[in-house]
Amino acid sequence: YIKIVESTRQPVVADDELMLFDVEIANLGYGESFFDVYIDLLDNREGLTLSVDEGPWKLKGTEVGGKSTLSTLVVEKGPRLNVNRYKPVKLYLQSKCERDGEYGNKISSDLIWNVAREITPPPNTQPSTAKGAAIAPSSSPSSAPTKSPSKKTLAPTQSPAVIQPEIGRYIEFTRHCLEVEFDGDIKEFDTFTTNKSTLDVTIRNPLRFRGIKMDDQERLEKIVLEYRKVSGRSPHWHRALTIFENSTTAELNFMDSEEDSSGYISATWKLPSIDFAYEIRLKSICTKSPGAPPALNGFISDSVVGLVDRAPPVVMGVPQPSVNLFPGDELAVYFTEEIECELPYLFQITIEVSELGVVFIKDLSDRDDLHVVCSGNMISIQFNEERVPTRSYSRLLGRTYNLKIADVVDPAGNVAETYSYQSNFVCSPPNPGLTITAVGENVLYLPHQAILLSAVISNDDKRYIANPVGEEWSRTFLELGLDPKSNSDDLTIHVNGEPLVEPHQYILMQRENVTTQVEIRKTSTGNKLLFQPLTLFLRSSCAGDEEDPITVSADVWNHQGSDGSKYIRFTPPCPAIKWAGEMSKERRLVFSKQTLDGLNSIIDMSIFNEGYADRKLFDRSILNDSAPDEEKRLEQTVLLYRRSTDRGSWEKGLLASGAPVDFSAQGIEDELGYAQASWDVSGIVDSTYKIKVQSQCTDLGGVADDRTYDTGTIEFILDRVPPAIYGKPQVELTGPVSVVQDEEFGFSFKEPLFCDEPYTFDLTVTLSNDGNVQTMSHGNGLHAKCLAADIRFRFERQALDGFSTNTTVTLTLSGVQDLAGNQMETYNETFLWNQTVTNQAAPIVQTSNSTSVAASPECYPGSSIKLAGLGCDGIDNNCDMLIDECNEDLVMPKITFREGLAIDASEENGYTIINSPSFLSLSSAKVYIESIIEAKDDCATDLVLTVENAIGVACHDTKFTVTATDGRCPTQTVQKQFKIKVDDSPPVVSITLDLGEEFENKFEAQGRTYLGISESYRNYEHTGFSYTVTENCPQELKTQVKISSNEFEYDNSKASDNMVLLRETNDPRQSHGLRIFVEPKQCGLVTENLCIRSPVGFRYYQLDVSATNYAGASGTESAYIVIIPKELPELSVNSDGNPNPAYFISRMTAETSPASEVIQTKHTVWDTTLEDPPDLPGVMMSLTEVVSAEMTIQGITVPDNQEELLALKQALEDTLNGLNQLDSDNGSRKRKLSEECCTSQLKVVSIGGVNVDQLRRRQLSEDAVEIVYELIQICDGQCGNETSMPSVKDFAENLSRDLESPQGTFAATLQSKASEAGIDIPEVVVQNIAVDEEIKISTQSSVAVNFVKAISIPIQNFESLNDGDIDSVVSALPKILLSTACPTDSSVTSCEVSFVNAVRKSLSIGSARRLIVARLLSSEILSLSYEFNVIVDCPASGCNVDSISEALQDAASQDLTAAIESGQFMDTLSAETGNATATISGQVTLDDSTCTSHSQATGGSTSSTIPSSYEWYPSWGGTDKCTNASGMPTYMRDNLHYLSSSLLACCRKHFHWDISGCVTKSGGVAPSANGTEEWYINWNTFRCQQSCIKSSSQDPTLNCGGITSTETLFQSAEECCTTMVPWVAKNVCEAESTPPYEANGTGKWFVSYQNQKCAQDCPEGSSPLCGGIITENHIDLFDDARTCCSERLWWIDIESCTSN
């Protein structure tokens, strides 16, 4: 018995593998015999190799207890490579004796096959498998097919029988999916580069040599080309497309193309539209065989990287240096990509120099005008000095040049456009001259006028140059600037109309000069008019002169005293005044007799001195003996009047005493600038007058001042006489009722009346006839109208009915008043009404029910020429026997605005747009439209108007339809469309007070916006204020920012900035358009300033931001800033010692201490159509989402020591972050973060025993451990709103499901990570996971800074240099630069260093580079450029990109220079590269332009720009020290990078890591505490500190603040204070800058205007005379109380003031 085990018939076996079968054999007899297993060679004609275990087999019969045995059958492919399918072979089993012919011939066999297929599907059936499809080996088809019965035998209703298909069995091997490969140019060059839109791709069929075509492979479906960008951000492969002749595209399938006899196939790839470096590969796709290994179902070739580049190279930036090129230096031009630099160069360069008549050329010819090096993306150009006229670079100085570069080609063959650039060579050293003179003699200037002076700027002769006038190369650059030390009073200087904030540049030839106008303006609001002279400087701004420019200076002044002292002097103006009180609100004042009698004819008049902060009016008066003479100009400030019709002189108003009303008299003006005087008008006759107040000053003699300053004029009326009737009143009733009812009656008066409604007068008419008495009044039977000097009235309709002739009429008029309020006596008149009149006969109107016969209407067709009125002219105009019917009315009604109304409206696209007003609701808008429109018609009087809205509120597009309908003729209907602004929602305002993460706001979590700031002596504190406004309608909102307080403090030295500084910014974000600073103070018990204290003992500020939309709806939000007192009441302190916010907030109420004092108000505009930009130029905004989660794990033991706990925490983080990086096949389970905008990180917060209140928690088992972790996701501001991207919360939930999944890898990975850390975790079971409901969101601004640093390495012999050594150095430097020069500040989030290019230069070692390529020195330079990419988080104050970039570059240069100069750089490079540094022949330097200085040669002699005092230089070698001995290396001479003016400066510059050691080793005395102990300013405290390192062992008299390398240093605290913070009182700054940091005052005296006395400058409470410490420098101090009283309180008796 022999049988192949069915389960071992595997349908899929690769053609390079063995096919294995298990064969069961047995002896079914009774005895024990030997058996052979064999095949018949006739069955195996195709040469399969078949083998079984070696026999013969000794088998015991099953009838006597024997069992079957298994053997292994091995089948291998035959010798024909292109055959994979074979006919089945029989396997035989026969006893040895029978096979040898000894006995019998019984043979058992089984068929060897592994695939069964349908050969022919039976007719009339649908086979279950396709033709030739394999059938599983376990199926047992019939041994022979059943024939189908004839249709003739079937019954009519009988279905045909199912016929079984014929099954064929085979031994079949499965061929691998075709392993195609690239061929042609791609294979030859292993890359591709193209600038076309398509690319021909050739592949090869590797089986064609065996005669196997691609089409012959049954399972091969298609061969495609896949590509992707060579970028970590684009990991996905894309299918390539091809393009057909009809311009349609489809997936590129090489199977669709013709295969030639050698197996090559070519197809056209439609390249991607984006130029990039692409990686491509071939992919064969075959029909999938179930259970087959991947190699049988598909094949992926090796990838090839190539470049698609259709854009020509473009010059990046401008050539370097961009200006001031030294003729011998290189001029570098960089392109946006690498260019073709193979020799000979294909590009052409021409440089034309102005006025030389010479063009320097570099092309394919042999001309050597220019030395050119091309490398990577850079072309470096240098002038050949031999080709310069006179063979001297000096001929190029000061000239301009025009550079042109043409035919630059990139590797893809794209040709750049011709590039042109114009710039200049460095200028010739100047000989500056500056002369300043006043414009005119004895010219006086008012404070608002600019003092004019003339400045002559010249470039004078140079003694060593003969006659260079007019030559271009003698041109030089000069800067005119202001010495800031001379401008301590903050005057404003303008030169040629532009402010001299930064120096102005002038370009002059030799012997050339220019004259410019200098203006000096007084910008402060202080009262000072006399200033010290200003100093202007004129200095060279030539490149190379930066360190010590050639400079001259001149003083600016306009007044010289009798003692020869020079000043800048302004002349006081005639004081500006304006009306105050009621006078400022009215432009017309009327006084009646009754009013004047009550005032005794004395009227109080008030004015306001607009310059009260500078001086009172009396302080400017010529009558004030104590005022300085130069300030006394005011003669008097008098009240003037004259009749309105007069054009003559003005009269002076008089006091009751008869003296003129003079507001400048002593004692009249109060502290706030208000002056009041009483005008006696008893002697002035009734009339209409104009009055004004005038400041009258002395004549200045030519100054355009007019000697006077007037208030506005007010109309002033004196009227003591009541109104009287003019002439006879027209009031008698005459004629019948019909006539009287149509008449108007009235009174005329001699003067205008008071006609405001409701009327003050009463008018009654009483009619009496035969007992019928009726009294009528205004609104009751008659209508009265008062207009100017008339009162008119008419009777209402039917009011007179029933009264016959001879009716008695009584008329009464009372209460009539004139404009002054004088009242007329009551007027009465009685008369008889005579109704007898003669009237003409009225026409008889025929009606339809009349008994008379109406005549036919007469037809007037000619009247139809006139359209208007045809429907109502009583004529039959259309001859239809009808008069005035609707058909005759040819004019439609018209909708217009009511007459007399001024409506702000315009027409646009068929709509009448009402621009203003705007409305809060549709109903109010509808009412308004109804009130302003009317309908007119030439005939109809009963037009019906309707107003309807159809679409609801639509902001400025809210539409209304107005319809006018003629009630008589309904077809006469018109419509008019209106648009009107309706905004039914108020704006929503929010305020933020954010001082950054460094500031701890103890009032932050109080529900509303609160900020707590500690009380201090600082002038102002920043509040971090910003606000936003949202509105549903696009518009510009009127916005008001109001700052108020519960206290008020007034300092006359800060007239406009008391308590609060409010400044506008240039921030592009609307929300940050204002900065608000507040004084962190509160009113003291004794103060020199006017101060209103709060009863609650602390000050707070209330910030109210309100926004009003165009409909008038307002939204308001408030924020509060609490000034926390230094000494806190007991109830205001929490147990932890911090202020209790609830204590303060509970007292900030309208009842206890309202913020009723308005300090400042700012009106601005919020544009709702604008959004705050996500970033500033160069700035990135990132959004951080953090969600917390907690999981409970069984099997973890919390370590006892900190080291193991941290190791376990790290293992957990590595495991969770590993899961975070996995991609899931199920996109709904995991979010795949976009690498272009988001990164994620898992952070373990705690392990064991953490209380997280907001988490959903379950009961823990006793041996479980809680682990709290955070999922942090950071997305930059460029991420779009992808709705398909779930939030970080979803990600956390999905991760939780992975952690809890039985198939997850978390447990095994955590055990492995922990084991690596030395922690044993035998078992990990995740019990449960809970995710926080809240997502914490924050934003962060950061700036990306890129800059390049070049390392110059001198090489002795390039020819002997090993390429491997160069590669070692190039590869090692990024790591060294990363560790040496990358910033280590906590705000730096990342720093990367990458290699840019290598440039080989011929030049001398050092920075003083006079580069003359024709004179090659013994050494050459290998310049290696590396790019730094640094990302820095911006501080709360904002992203100043330029400042951050400059700071990073300077820090990198300093660190690299220090490492190079100390030898640390070379030591590290040698360690990293082995012997690769052996070829370096000199000092490695940093090729940094900021460290480079140049010298110039002119006329054969050297003119050095280095001062002679710069004699110290570093001595590198075994000892870090500086020296001033002879023997300075050549490359250090004339180079400020190496030279210093002192030993300490040299050590600080070159050995900053050990300044003391350097000074000591150099023979000097080391500064104590590793510093100089010099003084510099601390801008956080506005106090000074010393440049030394703070330590416990330092001298207690030192105030060490750390060693500074950026701030200006001073020799004393006093010098530092007076120079850097002049507004702070010098003694306070000096005392608080030195231990024990306590200011006790000077003991001198100052004035307290509030208390009307003088007080001492000493701490409050230390003495009854102490008024507190004066912290501000502008407050005058006096040596004794008597001087203080006489100088500042001169109006108080000197003895009384002194004793007080």
CSV table of N, CA, C and O in Angstrom, one decimal, residues 1402-1411 1417 1419 1421:
chain,number,residue,atom,x,y,z
A,1402,SER,N,43.7,81.0,-2.9
A,1402,SER,CA,45.2,81.3,-2.7
A,1402,SER,C,45.3,82.7,-2.0
A,1402,SER,O,44.9,83.7,-2.6
A,1403,LEU,N,45.8,82.7,-0.8
A,1403,LEU,CA,45.9,83.9,0.0
A,1403,LEU,C,46.7,83.6,1.2
A,1403,LEU,O,47.1,82.5,1.5
A,1404,SER,N,47.2,84.7,1.8
A,1404,SER,CA,48.0,84.6,3.0
A,1404,SER,C,47.1,84.4,4.2
A,1404,SER,O,45.9,84.7,4.2
A,1405,ILE,N,47.7,83.8,5.2
A,1405,ILE,CA,47.0,83.4,6.4
A,1405,ILE,C,46.8,84.7,7.2
A,1405,ILE,O,47.7,85.4,7.5
A,1406,GLY,N,45.6,84.9,7.7
A,1406,GLY,CA,45.3,86.0,8.5
A,1406,GLY,C,44.1,86.8,7.9
A,1406,GLY,O,43.6,86.4,6.8
A,1407,SER,N,43.7,87.8,8.6
A,1407,SER,CA,42.4,88.5,8.2
A,1407,SER,C,42.7,89.7,7.4
A,1407,SER,O,41.8,90.3,6.8
A,1408,ALA,N,43.9,90.3,7.5
A,1408,ALA,CA,44.2,91.5,6.7
A,1408,ALA,C,44.5,91.1,5.3
A,1408,ALA,O,45.7,90.9,4.9
A,1409,ARG,N,43.5,90.9,4.5
A,1409,ARG,CA,43.7,90.2,3.2
A,1409,ARG,C,43.8,91.3,2.1
A,1409,ARG,O,42.8,91.9,1.7
A,1410,ARG,N,45.0,91.4,1.5
A,1410,ARG,CA,45.2,92.1,0.3
A,1410,ARG,C,45.3,91.0,-0.8
A,1410,ARG,O,46.4,90.6,-1.1
A,1411,LEU,N,44.2,90.5,-1.3
A,1411,LEU,CA,44.2,89.3,-2.1
A,1411,LEU,C,44.7,89.6,-3.5
A,1411,LEU,O,44.0,90.1,-4.3
A,1417,LEU,N,51.1,83.0,-2.5
A,1417,LEU,CA,52.0,82.7,-1.4
A,1417,LEU,C,52.3,81.2,-1.3
A,1417,LEU,O,51.7,80.4,-1.9
A,1419,SER,N,51.4,79.1,1.0
A,1419,SER,CA,50.3,78.3,1.5
A,1419,SER,C,49.0,78.7,0.8
A,1419,SER,O,48.9,79.8,0.3
A,1421,ILE,N,44.5,78.2,1.0
A,1421,ILE,CA,43.5,78.1,2.0
A,1421,ILE,C,42.4,77.2,1.5
A,1421,ILE,O,41.9,77.3,0.4
